[in-house]
Short mmCIF file of C-alpha atoms in Angstrom, two decimals:
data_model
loop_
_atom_site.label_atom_id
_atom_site.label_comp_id
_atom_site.label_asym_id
_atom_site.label_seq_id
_atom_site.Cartn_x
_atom_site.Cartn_y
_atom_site.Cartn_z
CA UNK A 61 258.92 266.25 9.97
CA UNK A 62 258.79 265.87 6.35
CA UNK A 63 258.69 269.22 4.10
CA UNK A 64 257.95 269.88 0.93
CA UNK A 65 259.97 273.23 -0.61
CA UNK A 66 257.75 275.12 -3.13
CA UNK A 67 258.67 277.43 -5.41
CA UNK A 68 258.08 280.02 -6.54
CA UNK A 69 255.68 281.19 -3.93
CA UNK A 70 253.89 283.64 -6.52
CA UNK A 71 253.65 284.68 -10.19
CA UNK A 72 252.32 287.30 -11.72
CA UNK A 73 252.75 286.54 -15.56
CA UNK A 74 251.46 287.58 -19.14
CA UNK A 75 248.92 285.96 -20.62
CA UNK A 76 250.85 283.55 -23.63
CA UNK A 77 253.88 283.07 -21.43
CA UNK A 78 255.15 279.79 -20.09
CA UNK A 79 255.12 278.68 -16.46
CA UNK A 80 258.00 277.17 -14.78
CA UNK A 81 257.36 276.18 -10.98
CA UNK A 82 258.87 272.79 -8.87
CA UNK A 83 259.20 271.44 -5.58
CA UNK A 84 261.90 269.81 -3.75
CA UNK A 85 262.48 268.13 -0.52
CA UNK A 86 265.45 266.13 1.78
CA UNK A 87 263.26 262.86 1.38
CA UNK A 88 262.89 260.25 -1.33
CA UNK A 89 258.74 260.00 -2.48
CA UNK A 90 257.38 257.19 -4.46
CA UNK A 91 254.69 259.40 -5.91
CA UNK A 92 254.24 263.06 -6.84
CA UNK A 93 251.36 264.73 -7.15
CA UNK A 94 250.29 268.38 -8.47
CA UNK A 95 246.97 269.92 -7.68
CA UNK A 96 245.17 273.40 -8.51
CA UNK A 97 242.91 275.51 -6.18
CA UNK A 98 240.61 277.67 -7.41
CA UNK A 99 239.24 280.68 -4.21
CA UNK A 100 236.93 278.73 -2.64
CA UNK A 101 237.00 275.50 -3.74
CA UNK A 102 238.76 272.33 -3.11
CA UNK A 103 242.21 271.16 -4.55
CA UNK A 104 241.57 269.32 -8.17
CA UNK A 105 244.63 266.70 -9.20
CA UNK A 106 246.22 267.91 -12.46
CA UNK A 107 248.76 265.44 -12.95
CA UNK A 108 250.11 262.16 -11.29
CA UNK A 109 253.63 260.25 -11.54
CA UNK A 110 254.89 257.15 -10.30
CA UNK A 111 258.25 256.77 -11.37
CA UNK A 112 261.60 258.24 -11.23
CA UNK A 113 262.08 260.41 -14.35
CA UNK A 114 258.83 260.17 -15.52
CA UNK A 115 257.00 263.06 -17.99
CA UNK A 116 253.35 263.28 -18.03
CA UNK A 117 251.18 266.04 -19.70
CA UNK A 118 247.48 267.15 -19.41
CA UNK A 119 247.14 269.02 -21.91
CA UNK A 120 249.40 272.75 -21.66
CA UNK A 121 250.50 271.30 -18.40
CA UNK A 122 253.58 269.05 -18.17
CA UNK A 123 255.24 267.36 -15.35
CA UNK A 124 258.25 265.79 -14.06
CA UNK A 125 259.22 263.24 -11.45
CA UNK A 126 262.89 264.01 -10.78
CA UNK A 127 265.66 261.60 -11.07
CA UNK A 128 266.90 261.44 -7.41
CA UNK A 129 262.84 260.91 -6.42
CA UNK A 130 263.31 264.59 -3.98
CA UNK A 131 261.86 266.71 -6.56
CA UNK A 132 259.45 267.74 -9.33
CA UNK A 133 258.19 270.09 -11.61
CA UNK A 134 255.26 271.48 -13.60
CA UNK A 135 255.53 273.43 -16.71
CA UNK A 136 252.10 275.43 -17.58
CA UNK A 137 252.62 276.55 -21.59
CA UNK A 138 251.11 279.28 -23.54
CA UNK A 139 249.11 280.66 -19.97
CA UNK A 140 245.32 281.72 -19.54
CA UNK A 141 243.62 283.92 -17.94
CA UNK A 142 241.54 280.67 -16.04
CA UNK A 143 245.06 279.25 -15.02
CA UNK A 144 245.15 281.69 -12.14
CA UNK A 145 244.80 279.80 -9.05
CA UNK A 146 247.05 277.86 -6.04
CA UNK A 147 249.40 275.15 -7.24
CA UNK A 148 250.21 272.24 -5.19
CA UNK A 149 252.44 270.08 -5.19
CA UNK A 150 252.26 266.79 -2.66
CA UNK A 151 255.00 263.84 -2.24
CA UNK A 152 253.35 260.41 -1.21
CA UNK A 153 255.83 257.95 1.08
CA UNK A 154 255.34 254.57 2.41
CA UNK A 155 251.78 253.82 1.20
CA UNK A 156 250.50 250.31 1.91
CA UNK A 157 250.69 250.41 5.45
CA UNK A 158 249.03 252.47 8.42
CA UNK A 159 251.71 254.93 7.89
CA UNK A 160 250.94 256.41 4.32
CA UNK A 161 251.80 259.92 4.47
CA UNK A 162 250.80 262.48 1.62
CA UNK A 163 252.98 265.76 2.67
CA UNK A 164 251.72 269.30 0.55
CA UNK A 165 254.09 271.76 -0.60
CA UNK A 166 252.91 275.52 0.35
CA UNK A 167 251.72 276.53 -3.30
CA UNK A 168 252.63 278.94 -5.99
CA UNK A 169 249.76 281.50 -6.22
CA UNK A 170 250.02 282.08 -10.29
CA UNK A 171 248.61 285.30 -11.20
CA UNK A 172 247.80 286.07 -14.95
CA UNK A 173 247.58 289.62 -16.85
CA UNK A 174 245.19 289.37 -20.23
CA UNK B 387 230.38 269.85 -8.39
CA UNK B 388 233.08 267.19 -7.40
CA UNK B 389 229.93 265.30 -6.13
CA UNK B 390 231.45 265.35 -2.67
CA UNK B 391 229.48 267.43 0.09
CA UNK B 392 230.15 268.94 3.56
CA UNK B 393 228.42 270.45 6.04
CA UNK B 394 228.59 273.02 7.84
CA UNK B 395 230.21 275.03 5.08
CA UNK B 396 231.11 277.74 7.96
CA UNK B 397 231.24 277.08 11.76
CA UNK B 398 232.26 279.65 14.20
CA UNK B 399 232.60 278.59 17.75
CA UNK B 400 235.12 278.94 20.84
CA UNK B 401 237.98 278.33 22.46
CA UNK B 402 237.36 274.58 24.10
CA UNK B 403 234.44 273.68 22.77
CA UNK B 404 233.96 270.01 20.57
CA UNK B 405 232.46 270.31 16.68
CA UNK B 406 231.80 267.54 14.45
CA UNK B 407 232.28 268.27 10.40
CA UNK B 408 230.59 265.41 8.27
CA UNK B 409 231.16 264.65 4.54
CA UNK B 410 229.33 262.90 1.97
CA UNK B 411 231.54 260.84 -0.30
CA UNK B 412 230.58 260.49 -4.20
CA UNK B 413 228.13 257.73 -4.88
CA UNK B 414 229.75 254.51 -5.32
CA UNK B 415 233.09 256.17 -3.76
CA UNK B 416 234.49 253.70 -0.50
CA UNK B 417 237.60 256.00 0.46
CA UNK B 418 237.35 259.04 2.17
CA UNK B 419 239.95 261.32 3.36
CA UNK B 420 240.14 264.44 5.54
CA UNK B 421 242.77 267.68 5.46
CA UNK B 422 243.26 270.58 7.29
CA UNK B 423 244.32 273.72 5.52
CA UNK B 424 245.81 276.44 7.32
CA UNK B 425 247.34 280.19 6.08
CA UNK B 426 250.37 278.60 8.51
CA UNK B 427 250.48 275.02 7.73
CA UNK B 428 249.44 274.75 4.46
CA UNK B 429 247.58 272.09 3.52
CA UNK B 430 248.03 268.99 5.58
CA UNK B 431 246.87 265.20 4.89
CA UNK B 432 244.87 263.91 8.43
CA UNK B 433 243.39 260.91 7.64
CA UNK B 434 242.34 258.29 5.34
CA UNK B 435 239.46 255.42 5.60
CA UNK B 436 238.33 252.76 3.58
CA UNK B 437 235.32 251.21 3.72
CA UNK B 438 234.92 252.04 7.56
CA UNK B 439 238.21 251.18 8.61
CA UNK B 440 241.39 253.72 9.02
CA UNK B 441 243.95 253.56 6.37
CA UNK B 442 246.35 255.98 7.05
CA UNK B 443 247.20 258.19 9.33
CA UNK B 444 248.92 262.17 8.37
CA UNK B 445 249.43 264.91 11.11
CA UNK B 446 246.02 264.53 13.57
CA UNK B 447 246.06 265.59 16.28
CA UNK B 448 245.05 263.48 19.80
CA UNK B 449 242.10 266.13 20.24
CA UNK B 450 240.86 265.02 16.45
CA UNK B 451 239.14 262.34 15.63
CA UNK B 452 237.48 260.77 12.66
CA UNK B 453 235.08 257.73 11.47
CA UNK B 454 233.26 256.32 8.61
CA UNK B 455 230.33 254.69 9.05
CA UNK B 456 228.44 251.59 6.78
CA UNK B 457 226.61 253.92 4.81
CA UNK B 458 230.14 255.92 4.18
CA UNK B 459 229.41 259.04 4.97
CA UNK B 460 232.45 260.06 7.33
CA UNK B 461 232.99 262.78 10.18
CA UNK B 462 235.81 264.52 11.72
CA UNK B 463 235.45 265.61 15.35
CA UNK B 464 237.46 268.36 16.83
CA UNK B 465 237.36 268.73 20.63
CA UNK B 466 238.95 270.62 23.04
CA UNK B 467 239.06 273.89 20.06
CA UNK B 468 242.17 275.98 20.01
CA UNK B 469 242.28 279.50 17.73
CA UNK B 470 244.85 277.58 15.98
CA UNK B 471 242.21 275.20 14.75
CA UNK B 472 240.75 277.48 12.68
CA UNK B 473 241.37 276.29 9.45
CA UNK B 474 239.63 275.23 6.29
CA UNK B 475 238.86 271.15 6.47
CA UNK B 476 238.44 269.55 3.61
CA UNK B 477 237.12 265.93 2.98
CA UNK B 478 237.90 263.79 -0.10
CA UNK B 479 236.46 260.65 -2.02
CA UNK B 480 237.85 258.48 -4.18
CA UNK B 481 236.12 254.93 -5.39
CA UNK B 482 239.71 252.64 -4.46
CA UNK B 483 242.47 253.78 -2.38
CA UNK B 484 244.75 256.18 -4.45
CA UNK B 485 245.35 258.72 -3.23
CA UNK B 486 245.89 260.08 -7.49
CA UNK B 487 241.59 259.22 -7.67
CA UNK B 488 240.32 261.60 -4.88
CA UNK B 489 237.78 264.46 -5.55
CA UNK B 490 237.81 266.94 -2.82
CA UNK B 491 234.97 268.52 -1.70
CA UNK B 492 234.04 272.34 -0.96
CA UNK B 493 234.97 272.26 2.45
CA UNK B 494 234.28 273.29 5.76
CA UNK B 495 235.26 276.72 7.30
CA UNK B 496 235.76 276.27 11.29
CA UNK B 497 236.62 279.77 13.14
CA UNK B 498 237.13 279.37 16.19
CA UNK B 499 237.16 282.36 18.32
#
C-alpha cells in the first residue's frame, strides 16, 4: 500500500532554533496536510496545501508542497517550549469518489530544551 | 475542547469479543470521520461519512464497521477483537467534506486483552 516516509523521527532541539522536518513518498498526492499532537489529545491541522509548489505559513510554521507532488515539508522558526509534540504529516489521493484515501506519515516527536 | 466527544474514553475487553465506540460531531458539523492509531501503524484514515451516508473508505477492516445516524452522531463497531486492535480510535468532524476542516476529538482508548 501507499506510505508516507517521515523524517526525522525525533528532535530534541534548543529553544530559539529552527525546525526542519518533511515527508516523502513513491506516489503523487493532490493534497498535503501537516498536523500536531499534543499527549493525549487528538491531531490539530496546522497547515493545508493544494498545489504543486505551493508555500503556506501559520504563523512560525511554514510549509511546502513539493514540485514532483511526492513530498513536503514544514519549517517550525524561532522554537518554543509549547511546540513539543507529534508532527504529522498526511498525503490525500483520489478524493471525490468512494476511494478517497488520506495516508499519515509516522511523525517526528519534536522535543524542546528552554 | 475541539467540541467533538467520544465515549468510552478507555475500554478494556478481550480477545473476540464485539465493542461499539460512538462520537459526537460538533454542532452544525455533517462529516464525520474515524482513525485508528496504533504504536505499529501509525495513524491510519478508516472511514468517512456525510450526512449518513459513507464517503470514503481508508484501511477498515471486514470485522469493523461504522454508521451515522440522522441525528449525526456516528459509531464504529469492532467485532471479533484481536490484541492487535488495541489502539487509540479517534473520530473527527468537520461541517463540509474536507478533509483540511476536521476537528478531531479526544479519543477512545480500546485494550484489548
Amino acid at each position: 500500500g501507499q506510505q508516507l516516509n517521515q523524517s526525522p523521527q525525533s528532535m530534541f532541539i534548543q529553544e530559539g532554533e529552527d525546525v526542519s522536518m518533511n515527508c516523502t513518498s513513491s506516489s503523487i498526492f493532490n493534497t498535503w496536510l501537516w498536523y500536531k499532537q499534543d499527549p493525549g489529545e487528538g491531531p490539530v491541522l496546522l497547515i493545508a496545501l493544494y498545489k504543486a509548489g505551493e508555500l503556506t505559513s501559520n504563523g512560525r510554521l511554514t510549509a511546502q508542497f513539493g514540485i514532483t507532488r511526492k513530498d513536503s515539508f514544514l519549517n517550525i522558526s524561532a522554537s518554543i517550549p509549547s511546540d513539543v509534540g507529534i508532527y504529522f504529516c498526511a498525503g490525500l489521493m483520489n478524493y471525490g469518489g468512494s476511494q478517497g484515501n488520506l495516508i499519515f506519515g509516522k511523525g517526528t516527536k519534536l522535543s524542546v530544551k528552554p | 475542547d475541539s467540541g467533538v466527544t467520544q465515549t468510552p474514553k478507555h475500554l478494556i475487553t478481550a480477545t473476540g469479543q464485539r465493542v461499539t465506540l460512538r462520537c459526537s460531531p460538533r454542532s452544525g458539523d455533517l462529516s464525520v470521520y474515524w482513525y485508528q492509531q496504533s504504536l505499529d501503524q501509525g495513524l491510519q484514515f478508516l472511514i468517512h461519512y456525510y450526512n449518513g451516508e459513507e464517503r470514503a473508505k481508508g484501511n477498515i477492516l471486514e470485522r469493523f464497521s461504522a454508521q451515522q445516524f440522522p441525528d449525526l452522531h456516528s459509531e464504529l463497531n469492532l467485532s471479533s477483537l484481536e490484541l492487535g486492535d488495541s489502539a487509540l480510535y479517534f473520530c473527527a468532524s468537520s461541517v463540509g467534506t474536507g478533509y483540511n476542516e476536521q476537528f478531531f476529538g479526544p479519543g477512545t482508548r480500546l485494550t484489548v486483552l
